[in-house]
Amino acid sequence: MRFFVLQIGVGSSHETAFVPLEPSFKEGLTCPACGRALTEKEWIPPLRAELWARGEALGDVAFASGLDLLISERFLEAWRAEKLSGLHGLKEVEIRKVHPESAAPHARYHLAMAGYGMTQIDPKRSRVVREGEPDCLQCMGGAEVMLVEGMTIDEPTWSGEDVFVPWGFGACLVATERVLALQDKYGLTNVTLVPTEAFAWKRP
Ligand SMILES: [Zn+2]
């Protein structure tokens, strides 16, 4: 299986972002080994958002500052038809406003969240530079990732989800080649899939 980091299509004709409005939260996931908070708090209903089309039109995926996604009706139907797994939530979000208004007056989007599963990064075939010594080998907590220059998913640990957050670097979403095939088959927009081996990230 090939794995990709799922990112916003920066500069594309369908680059789309969202901001949750008056969000309510519940506690996010914690590490089963050390109890550290792993994800930002989870956004719970009522789900309301504003969308920004930065290109010519709204894309099939909208991104915010965290790892939550909004996916279009078309994306959700394709996802279900092809029986992919790993996204949960999948509740409709009330779109209060679209910027600019001409982009799509009847946009329908659904919240989509990915989880951790069991899948780990193979540290021997990845360059993940940390500051400090991790005190938890499950979440590598206690150390801060400063730089990533390519990473390889340890395939024997892959728990089968098509979108997931990998253990070892929790600041990205990883997607399988089945998501790439979905994108090609349905022409889904604002989905950039970078091979994990080519993925580069630096602490801002
Ligand atoms: Zn931990």
Short mmCIF file of C-alpha atoms in Angstrom, two decimals, residues 4-176:
data_model
loop_
_atom_site.label_atom_id
_atom_site.label_comp_id
_atom_site.label_asym_id
_atom_site.label_seq_id
_atom_site.Cartn_x
_atom_site.Cartn_y
_atom_site.Cartn_z
CA PHE A 4 0.23 10.00 1.23
CA VAL A 5 -0.06 13.06 3.41
CA LEU A 6 -3.44 14.69 2.76
CA GLN A 7 -3.13 18.45 2.39
CA ILE A 8 -5.03 21.49 1.20
CA GLY A 9 -4.58 22.32 -2.50
CA VAL A 10 -2.72 25.59 -1.93
CA GLY A 11 -3.02 27.85 -4.94
CA SER A 12 -5.44 25.50 -6.70
CA SER A 13 -8.63 26.65 -8.39
CA HIS A 14 -10.64 25.01 -5.57
CA GLU A 15 -8.59 25.89 -2.48
CA THR A 16 -11.12 26.06 0.37
CA ALA A 17 -10.86 26.80 4.07
CA PHE A 18 -13.39 26.92 6.89
CA VAL A 19 -13.74 28.41 10.34
CA PRO A 20 -16.11 26.87 12.91
CA LEU A 21 -18.59 29.39 14.33
CA GLU A 22 -19.30 29.58 18.07
CA PRO A 23 -17.86 26.11 18.47
CA SER A 24 -18.50 23.86 21.49
CA PHE A 25 -15.88 21.29 22.32
CA LYS A 26 -15.40 18.12 24.25
CA GLU A 27 -12.05 16.66 25.30
CA GLY A 28 -10.11 15.10 22.45
CA LEU A 29 -8.25 11.79 22.43
CA THR A 30 -5.65 10.98 25.05
CA CYS A 31 -2.70 8.61 24.75
CA PRO A 32 -3.64 5.18 26.15
CA ALA A 33 -0.10 4.77 27.51
CA CYS A 34 0.63 8.12 29.25
CA GLY A 35 -2.70 9.97 29.26
CA ARG A 36 -1.45 13.03 27.35
CA ALA A 37 -3.93 14.91 25.22
CA LEU A 38 -3.26 13.82 21.64
CA THR A 39 -5.64 15.93 19.64
CA GLU A 40 -7.20 19.28 20.05
CA LYS A 41 -10.63 19.30 21.61
CA GLU A 42 -13.30 17.74 19.49
CA TRP A 43 -15.82 20.02 17.82
CA ILE A 44 -19.39 18.97 18.74
CA PRO A 45 -22.87 20.09 17.59
CA PRO A 46 -24.25 22.56 16.84
CA LEU A 47 -21.91 22.55 13.86
CA ARG A 48 -21.84 25.85 12.04
CA ALA A 49 -19.10 27.23 9.84
CA GLU A 50 -18.09 29.83 7.33
CA LEU A 51 -16.30 28.82 4.15
CA TRP A 52 -13.69 30.63 2.10
CA ALA A 53 -13.20 29.80 -1.57
CA ARG A 54 -9.71 31.07 -2.31
CA GLY A 55 -9.72 30.00 -5.94
CA GLU A 56 -12.56 30.03 -8.43
CA ALA A 57 -14.97 27.72 -6.64
CA LEU A 58 -15.48 25.67 -3.49
CA GLY A 59 -13.55 22.41 -3.27
CA ASP A 60 -14.73 18.98 -2.14
CA VAL A 61 -12.67 19.28 1.03
CA ALA A 62 -12.31 22.32 3.29
CA PHE A 63 -9.48 22.63 5.79
CA ALA A 64 -9.14 24.56 9.05
CA SER A 65 -6.20 25.02 11.41
CA GLY A 66 -6.52 21.56 12.99
CA LEU A 67 -7.08 18.10 11.50
CA ASP A 68 -10.87 18.26 11.17
CA LEU A 69 -12.13 18.38 7.61
CA LEU A 70 -15.34 19.40 5.96
CA ILE A 71 -16.23 17.22 3.00
CA SER A 72 -18.76 17.94 0.29
CA GLU A 73 -21.89 15.89 -0.31
CA ARG A 74 -20.20 14.54 -3.46
CA PHE A 75 -17.12 13.48 -1.50
CA LEU A 76 -19.26 11.74 1.15
CA GLU A 77 -21.23 9.84 -1.48
CA ALA A 78 -18.05 8.74 -3.26
CA TRP A 79 -16.46 7.74 0.07
CA ARG A 80 -19.46 5.59 0.99
CA ALA A 81 -19.86 4.11 -2.51
CA GLU A 82 -16.23 2.93 -2.51
CA LYS A 83 -16.52 1.72 1.12
CA LEU A 84 -13.46 3.57 2.39
CA SER A 85 -12.92 3.86 6.13
CA GLY A 86 -11.26 6.06 8.72
CA LEU A 87 -13.43 9.19 8.66
CA HIS A 88 -16.03 9.53 11.37
CA GLY A 89 -18.35 12.26 12.59
CA LEU A 90 -19.86 12.74 9.14
CA LYS A 91 -22.55 15.08 10.39
CA GLU A 92 -23.89 17.87 8.27
CA VAL A 93 -22.51 21.29 9.08
CA GLU A 94 -24.66 24.35 8.69
CA ILE A 95 -22.82 26.68 6.33
CA ARG A 96 -23.70 30.17 7.51
CA LYS A 97 -21.72 32.08 4.96
CA VAL A 98 -19.54 31.50 1.92
CA HIS A 99 -16.84 33.98 0.92
CA PRO A 100 -17.22 35.19 -1.75
CA GLU A 101 -20.98 34.64 -1.87
CA SER A 102 -20.84 33.86 -5.58
CA ALA A 103 -18.78 30.71 -4.93
CA ALA A 104 -21.68 28.37 -4.08
CA PRO A 105 -24.96 29.47 -2.58
CA HIS A 106 -26.17 25.95 -1.75
CA ALA A 107 -23.02 24.33 -0.47
CA ARG A 108 -23.58 21.26 1.72
CA TYR A 109 -20.71 19.97 3.81
CA HIS A 110 -20.17 17.33 6.46
CA LEU A 111 -17.71 17.22 9.32
CA ALA A 112 -15.12 14.42 8.86
CA MET A 113 -12.64 13.49 11.56
CA ALA A 114 -9.82 10.98 11.43
CA GLY A 115 -8.49 8.96 14.35
CA TYR A 116 -5.23 7.32 15.32
CA GLY A 117 -5.85 3.60 14.75
CA MET A 118 -2.72 1.54 15.33
CA THR A 119 -0.52 2.75 12.50
CA GLN A 120 3.00 3.90 13.25
CA ILE A 121 5.75 5.67 11.43
CA ASP A 122 8.83 3.52 10.90
CA PRO A 123 11.51 5.54 12.73
CA LYS A 124 14.36 3.87 10.84
CA ARG A 125 12.98 4.88 7.46
CA SER A 126 11.78 8.35 8.47
CA ARG A 127 13.56 11.56 9.31
CA VAL A 128 11.66 13.05 12.24
CA VAL A 129 13.81 15.43 14.26
CA ARG A 130 12.73 15.98 17.86
CA GLU A 131 13.85 18.31 20.58
CA GLY A 132 14.07 16.53 23.94
CA GLU A 133 13.73 12.86 24.83
CA PRO A 134 10.30 11.25 24.55
CA ASP A 135 9.11 9.70 27.81
CA CYS A 136 6.31 7.75 26.12
CA LEU A 137 7.13 5.39 23.29
CA GLN A 138 3.51 5.21 22.15
CA CYS A 139 2.90 8.92 21.46
CA MET A 140 6.54 10.11 21.70
CA GLY A 141 5.33 12.68 24.23
CA GLY A 142 7.81 14.79 26.16
CA ALA A 143 9.67 15.64 22.97
CA GLU A 144 8.63 18.15 20.36
CA VAL A 145 8.86 17.44 16.64
CA MET A 146 10.90 20.22 15.03
CA LEU A 147 11.35 18.89 11.52
CA VAL A 148 10.10 16.11 9.24
CA GLU A 149 11.91 15.29 6.03
CA GLY A 150 10.18 12.25 4.64
CA MET A 151 8.51 9.48 6.58
CA THR A 152 7.58 5.90 5.91
CA ILE A 153 4.56 4.19 7.35
CA ASP A 154 5.39 0.94 9.11
CA GLU A 155 3.00 -1.13 7.03
CA PRO A 156 2.76 -4.16 9.38
CA THR A 157 1.23 -1.78 11.98
CA TRP A 158 -1.31 -0.30 9.54
CA SER A 159 -4.78 -0.94 10.96
CA GLY A 160 -6.58 -0.60 7.64
CA GLU A 161 -8.05 2.92 7.72
CA ASP A 162 -7.90 4.94 4.52
CA VAL A 163 -7.36 8.20 6.39
CA PHE A 164 -5.63 8.26 9.78
CA VAL A 165 -3.31 10.17 12.08
CA PRO A 166 -0.03 8.24 12.36
CA TRP A 167 1.57 7.52 15.73
CA GLY A 168 4.90 9.32 15.85
CA PHE A 169 3.82 12.52 14.14
CA GLY A 170 0.32 13.65 15.01
CA ALA A 171 0.20 16.89 13.05
CA CYS A 172 -0.89 15.45 9.70
CA LEU A 173 -3.45 13.19 8.08
CA VAL A 174 -2.21 10.21 6.12
CA ALA A 175 -4.29 8.72 3.29
CA THR A 176 -3.91 5.49 1.36
#
